[in-house]
CSV table of C-alpha atoms and ligand atoms in Angstrom, one decimal:
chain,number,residue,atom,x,y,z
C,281,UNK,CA,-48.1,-88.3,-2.9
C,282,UNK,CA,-49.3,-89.8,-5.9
C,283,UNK,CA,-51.7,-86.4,-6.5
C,284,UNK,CA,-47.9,-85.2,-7.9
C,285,UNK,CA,-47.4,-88.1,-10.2
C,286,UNK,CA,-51.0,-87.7,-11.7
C,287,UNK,CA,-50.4,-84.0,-12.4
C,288,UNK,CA,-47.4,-85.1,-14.5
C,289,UNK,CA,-49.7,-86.9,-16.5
C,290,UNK,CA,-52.5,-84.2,-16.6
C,291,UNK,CA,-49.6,-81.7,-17.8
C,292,UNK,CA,-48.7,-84.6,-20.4
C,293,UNK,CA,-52.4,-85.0,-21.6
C,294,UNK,CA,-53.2,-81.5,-22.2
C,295,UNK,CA,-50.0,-81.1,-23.9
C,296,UNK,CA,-51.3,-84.0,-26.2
C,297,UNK,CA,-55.1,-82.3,-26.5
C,298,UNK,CA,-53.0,-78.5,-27.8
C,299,UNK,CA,-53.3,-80.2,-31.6
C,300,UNK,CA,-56.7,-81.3,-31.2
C,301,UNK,CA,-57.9,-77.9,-29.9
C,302,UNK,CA,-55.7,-75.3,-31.5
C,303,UNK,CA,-57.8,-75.3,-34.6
C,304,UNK,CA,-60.8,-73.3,-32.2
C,305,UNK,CA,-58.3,-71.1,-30.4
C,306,UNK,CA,-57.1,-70.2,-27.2
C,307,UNK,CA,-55.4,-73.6,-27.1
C,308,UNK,CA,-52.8,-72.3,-24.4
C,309,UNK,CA,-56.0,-71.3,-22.2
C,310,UNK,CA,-58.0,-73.9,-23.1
C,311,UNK,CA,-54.7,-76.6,-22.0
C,312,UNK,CA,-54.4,-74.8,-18.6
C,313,UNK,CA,-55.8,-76.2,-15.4
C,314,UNK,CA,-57.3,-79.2,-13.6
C,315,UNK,CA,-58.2,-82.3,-15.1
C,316,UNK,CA,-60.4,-85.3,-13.8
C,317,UNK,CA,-58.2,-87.7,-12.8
C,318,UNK,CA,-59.0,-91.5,-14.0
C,319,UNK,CA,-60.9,-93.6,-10.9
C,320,UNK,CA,-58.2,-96.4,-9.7
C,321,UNK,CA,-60.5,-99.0,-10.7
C,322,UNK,CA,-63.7,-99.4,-12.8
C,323,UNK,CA,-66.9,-97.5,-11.6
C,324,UNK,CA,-68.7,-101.0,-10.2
C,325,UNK,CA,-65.9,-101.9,-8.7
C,326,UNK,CA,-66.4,-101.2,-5.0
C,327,UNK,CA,-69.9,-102.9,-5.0
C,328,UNK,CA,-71.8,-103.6,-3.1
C,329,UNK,CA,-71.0,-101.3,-0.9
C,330,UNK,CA,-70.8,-97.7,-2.9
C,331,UNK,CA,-73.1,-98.7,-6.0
C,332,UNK,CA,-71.9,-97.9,-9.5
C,333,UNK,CA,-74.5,-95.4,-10.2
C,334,UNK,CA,-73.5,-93.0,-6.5
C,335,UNK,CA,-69.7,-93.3,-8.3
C,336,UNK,CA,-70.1,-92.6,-11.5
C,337,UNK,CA,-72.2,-89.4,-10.2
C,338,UNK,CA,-70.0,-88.5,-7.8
C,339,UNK,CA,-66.6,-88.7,-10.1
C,340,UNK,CA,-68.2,-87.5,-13.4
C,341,UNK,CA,-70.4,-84.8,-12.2
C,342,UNK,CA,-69.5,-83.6,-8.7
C,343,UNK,CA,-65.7,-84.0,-8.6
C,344,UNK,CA,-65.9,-82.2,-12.4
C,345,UNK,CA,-68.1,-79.5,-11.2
C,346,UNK,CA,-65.3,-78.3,-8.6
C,347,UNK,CA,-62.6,-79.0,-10.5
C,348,UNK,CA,-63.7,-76.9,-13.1
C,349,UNK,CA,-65.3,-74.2,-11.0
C,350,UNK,CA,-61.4,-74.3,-9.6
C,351,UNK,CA,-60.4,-73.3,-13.1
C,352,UNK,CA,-62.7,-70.5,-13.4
C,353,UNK,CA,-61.8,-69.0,-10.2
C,354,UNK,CA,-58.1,-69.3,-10.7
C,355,UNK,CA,-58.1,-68.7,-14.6
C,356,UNK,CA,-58.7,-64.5,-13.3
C,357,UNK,CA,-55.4,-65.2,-10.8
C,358,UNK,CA,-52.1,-64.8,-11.8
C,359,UNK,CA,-51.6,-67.2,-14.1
C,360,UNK,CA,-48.8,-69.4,-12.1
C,361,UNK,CA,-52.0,-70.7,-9.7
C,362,UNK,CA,-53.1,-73.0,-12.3
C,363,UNK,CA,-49.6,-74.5,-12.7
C,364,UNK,CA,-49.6,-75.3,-9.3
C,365,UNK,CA,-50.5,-79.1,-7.7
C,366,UNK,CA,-53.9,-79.7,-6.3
C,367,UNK,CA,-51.8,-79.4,-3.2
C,368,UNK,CA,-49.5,-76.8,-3.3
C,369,UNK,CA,-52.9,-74.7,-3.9
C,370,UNK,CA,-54.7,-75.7,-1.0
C,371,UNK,CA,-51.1,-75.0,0.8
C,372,UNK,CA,-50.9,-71.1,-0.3
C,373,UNK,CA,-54.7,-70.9,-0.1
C,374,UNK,CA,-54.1,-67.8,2.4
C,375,UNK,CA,-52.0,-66.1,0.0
C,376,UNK,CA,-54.6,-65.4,-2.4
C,377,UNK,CA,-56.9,-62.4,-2.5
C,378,UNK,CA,-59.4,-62.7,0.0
C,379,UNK,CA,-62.0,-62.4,-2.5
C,380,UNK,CA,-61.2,-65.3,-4.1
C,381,UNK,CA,-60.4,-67.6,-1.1
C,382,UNK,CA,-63.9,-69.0,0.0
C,383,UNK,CA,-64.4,-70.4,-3.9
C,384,UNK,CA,-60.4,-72.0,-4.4
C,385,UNK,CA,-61.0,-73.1,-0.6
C,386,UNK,CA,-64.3,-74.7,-1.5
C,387,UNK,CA,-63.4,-75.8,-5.0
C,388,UNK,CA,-59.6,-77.3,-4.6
C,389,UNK,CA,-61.0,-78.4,-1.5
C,390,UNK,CA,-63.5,-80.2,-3.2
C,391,UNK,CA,-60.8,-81.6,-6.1
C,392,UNK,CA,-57.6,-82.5,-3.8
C,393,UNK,CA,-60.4,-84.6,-1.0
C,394,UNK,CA,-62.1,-86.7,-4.1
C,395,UNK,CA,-58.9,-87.6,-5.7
C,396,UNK,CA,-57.9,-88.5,-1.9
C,397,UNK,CA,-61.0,-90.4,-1.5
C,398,UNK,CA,-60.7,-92.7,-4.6
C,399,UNK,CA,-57.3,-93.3,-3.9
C,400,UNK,CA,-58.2,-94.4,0.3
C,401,UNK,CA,-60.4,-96.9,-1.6
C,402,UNK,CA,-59.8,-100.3,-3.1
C,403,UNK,CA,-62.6,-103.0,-4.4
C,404,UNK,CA,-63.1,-105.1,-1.4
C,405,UNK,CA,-60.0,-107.8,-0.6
C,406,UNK,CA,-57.9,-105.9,-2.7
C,407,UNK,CA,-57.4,-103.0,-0.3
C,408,UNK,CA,-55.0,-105.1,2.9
C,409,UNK,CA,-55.4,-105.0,6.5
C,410,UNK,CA,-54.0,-102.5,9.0
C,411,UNK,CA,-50.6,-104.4,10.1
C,412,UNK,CA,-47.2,-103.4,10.9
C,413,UNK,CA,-46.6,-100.1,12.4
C,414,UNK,CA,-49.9,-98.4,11.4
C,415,UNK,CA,-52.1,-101.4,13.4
C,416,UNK,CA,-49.8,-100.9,16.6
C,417,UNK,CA,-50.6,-96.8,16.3
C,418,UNK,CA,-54.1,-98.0,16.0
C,419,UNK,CA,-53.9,-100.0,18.9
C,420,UNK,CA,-51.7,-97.5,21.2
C,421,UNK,CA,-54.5,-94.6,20.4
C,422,UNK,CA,-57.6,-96.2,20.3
C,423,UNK,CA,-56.6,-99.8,22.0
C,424,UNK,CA,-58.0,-101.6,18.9
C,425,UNK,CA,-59.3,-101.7,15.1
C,426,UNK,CA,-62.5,-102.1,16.3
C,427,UNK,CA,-62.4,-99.6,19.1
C,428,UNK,CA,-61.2,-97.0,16.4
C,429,UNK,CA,-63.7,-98.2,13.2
C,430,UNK,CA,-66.6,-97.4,16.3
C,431,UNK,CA,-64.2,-94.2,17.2
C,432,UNK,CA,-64.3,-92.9,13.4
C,433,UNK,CA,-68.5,-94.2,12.8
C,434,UNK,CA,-69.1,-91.9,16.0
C,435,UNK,CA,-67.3,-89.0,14.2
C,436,UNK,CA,-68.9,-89.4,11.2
C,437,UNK,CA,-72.3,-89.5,12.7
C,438,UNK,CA,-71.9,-86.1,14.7
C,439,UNK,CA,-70.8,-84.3,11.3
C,440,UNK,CA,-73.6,-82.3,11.1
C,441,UNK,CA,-74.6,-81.3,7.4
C,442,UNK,CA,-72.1,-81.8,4.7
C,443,UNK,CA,-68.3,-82.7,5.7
C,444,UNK,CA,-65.5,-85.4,5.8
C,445,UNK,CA,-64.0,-87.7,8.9
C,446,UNK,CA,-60.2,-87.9,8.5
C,447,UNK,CA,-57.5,-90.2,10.1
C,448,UNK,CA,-54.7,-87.5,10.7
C,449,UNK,CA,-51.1,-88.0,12.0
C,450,UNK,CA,-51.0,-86.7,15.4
C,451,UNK,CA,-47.9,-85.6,17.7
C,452,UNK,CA,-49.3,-86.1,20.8
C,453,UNK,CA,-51.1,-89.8,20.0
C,454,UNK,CA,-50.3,-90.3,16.5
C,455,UNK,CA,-53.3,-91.2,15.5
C,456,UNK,CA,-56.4,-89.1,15.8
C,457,UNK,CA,-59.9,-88.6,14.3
C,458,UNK,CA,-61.1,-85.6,13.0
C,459,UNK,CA,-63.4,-84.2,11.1
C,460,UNK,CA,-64.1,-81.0,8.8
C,461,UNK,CA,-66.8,-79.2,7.4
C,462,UNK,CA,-67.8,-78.6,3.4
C,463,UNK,CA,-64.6,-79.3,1.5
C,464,UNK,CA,-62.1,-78.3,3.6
C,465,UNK,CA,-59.3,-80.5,5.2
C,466,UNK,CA,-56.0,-79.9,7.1
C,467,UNK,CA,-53.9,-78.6,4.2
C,468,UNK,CA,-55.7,-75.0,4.6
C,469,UNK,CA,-54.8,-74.7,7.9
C,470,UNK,CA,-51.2,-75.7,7.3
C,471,UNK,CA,-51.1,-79.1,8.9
C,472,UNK,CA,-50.0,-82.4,7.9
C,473,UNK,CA,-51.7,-84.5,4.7
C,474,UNK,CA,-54.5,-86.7,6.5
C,475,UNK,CA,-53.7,-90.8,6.3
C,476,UNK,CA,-57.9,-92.3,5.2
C,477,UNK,CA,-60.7,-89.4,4.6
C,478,UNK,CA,-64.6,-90.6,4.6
C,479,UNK,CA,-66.7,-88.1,2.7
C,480,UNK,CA,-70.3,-87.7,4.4
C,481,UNK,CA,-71.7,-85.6,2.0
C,482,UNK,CA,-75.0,-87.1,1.2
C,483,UNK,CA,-73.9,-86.7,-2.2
C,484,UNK,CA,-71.6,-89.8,-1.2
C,485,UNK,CA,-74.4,-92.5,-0.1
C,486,UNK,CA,-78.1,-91.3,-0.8
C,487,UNK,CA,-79.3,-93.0,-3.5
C,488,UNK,CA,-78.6,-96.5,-2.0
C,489,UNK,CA,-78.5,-95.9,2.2
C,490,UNK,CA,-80.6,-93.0,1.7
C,491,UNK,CA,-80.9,-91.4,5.4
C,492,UNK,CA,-79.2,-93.9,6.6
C,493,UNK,CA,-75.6,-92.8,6.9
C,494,UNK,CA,-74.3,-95.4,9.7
C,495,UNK,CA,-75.3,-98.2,7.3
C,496,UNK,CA,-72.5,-95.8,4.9
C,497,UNK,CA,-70.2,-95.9,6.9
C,498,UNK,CA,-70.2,-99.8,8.2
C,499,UNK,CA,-70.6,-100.5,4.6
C,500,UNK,CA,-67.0,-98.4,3.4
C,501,UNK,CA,-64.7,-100.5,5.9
C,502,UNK,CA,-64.8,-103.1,3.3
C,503,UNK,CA,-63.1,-100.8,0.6
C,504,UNK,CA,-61.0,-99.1,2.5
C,505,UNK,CA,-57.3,-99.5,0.8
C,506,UNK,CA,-55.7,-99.9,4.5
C,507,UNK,CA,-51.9,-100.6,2.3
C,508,UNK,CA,-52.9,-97.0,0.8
C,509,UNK,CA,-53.3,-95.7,4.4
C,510,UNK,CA,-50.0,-97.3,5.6
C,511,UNK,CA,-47.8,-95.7,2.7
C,512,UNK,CA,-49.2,-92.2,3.8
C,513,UNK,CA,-48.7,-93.4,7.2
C,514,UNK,CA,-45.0,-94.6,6.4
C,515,UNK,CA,-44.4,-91.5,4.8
C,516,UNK,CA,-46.1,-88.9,7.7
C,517,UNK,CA,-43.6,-90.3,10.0
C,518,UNK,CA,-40.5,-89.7,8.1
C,519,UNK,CA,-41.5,-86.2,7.5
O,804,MN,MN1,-68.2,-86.0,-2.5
């Protein structure tokens, strides 16, 4: 996924930043690690339904904090966890010491399902319609788009506390909705790459819908980058 592709150009900036830093030291730790990847599109671009302010919070300060809580937690690892991919981290979560799980688990968690989110995103009309092979999976598990917007809404509204609702390739109907608490997501436990992920943090809609998370979610359809969806989608079933 394109997670990869933007590690190749994290690895490339830092490599460009060594000059610029070397002068105070440490460069080669200072180089290492995560890096906040660029938003797809400008910070009011998904108005009006997530507000510029809630984005430019939510990439700048929350995705940040984890990502570099993530380095501090895996800068006292050996050192080949912080040449790893977002994803291949969440993948050998298990294998670390068990000490240090709960903060990589929240932390990478928290890094890998923003970069995930902005990506399942597009400003509205930009983002397609489900068609082709992912609209008749929609339609063969939940018997229609609208059947399975109501479907996800539902799950998003019994998340209790902080969490995300997932689209996740299924064997048995394809398609099903899920959902997870905190950070975590279907990586950890070794499964399959979700297709669309909703984050239900409050952190995600308060200052505009306030308590009202339904409003959120009815809101986010029109953003949703559906062509985004159907290239996972496309690729889930080849795997
Ligand atoms: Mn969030």
């Amino acid at each position: 996924m394109s997670l990869t592709r933007r590690d190749a150009v994290k690895v490339a900036a830092a490599a460009l930043l060594l000059p610029a830093i070397a002068k105070f030291g440490h460069a080669e730790e200072k180089a290492k690690g995560f890096t906040l990847p660029k938003l797809p599109y400008a910070y009011d671009a998904l108005e009006p339904a997530i507000d510029q302010e809630t984005m430019t919070i939510h990439h700048t300060k929350h995705q940040q904090a984890y990502i570099t809580n993530l380095n501090d937690a895996l800068a006292k690892q050996d050192a080949a966890w912080l040449a790893l991919t977002p994803t291949e981290v969440l993948i050998k979560l298990k294998t670390l010491p068990e000490a240090a799980q709960a903060t990589v688990r929240n932390n990478g968690g928290g890094h890998w399902n923003h970069t995930f989110f902005w990506e399942s995103m597009a400003p509205a009309g930009k983002g397609g319609e489900p068609k082709g092979d992912l609209l008749k999976a929609i339609n063969a598990a939940y018997k229609s788009l609208d059947t399975f917007k109501k479907e996800f809404a539902a799950g998003a509204g019994k998340r209790f506390g902080s969490g995300w609702v997932w689209l996740v390739p299924s064997k048995e109907k394809v398609l099903a909705i899920t959902s997870t608490p905190n950070q975590d997501n279907q990586l950890m436990d070794g499964q399959p790459a979700p297709l669309l992920g909703l984050d239900v943090w409050e952190h995600a809609y308060y200052l505009k819908y306030r308590n009202k998370r339904a409003d959120y979610v009815t809101a986010w359809w029109s953003v949703v980058n559906w062509d985004a969806v159907a290239e996972r989608f496309a690729t889930a079933q080849k795997a």
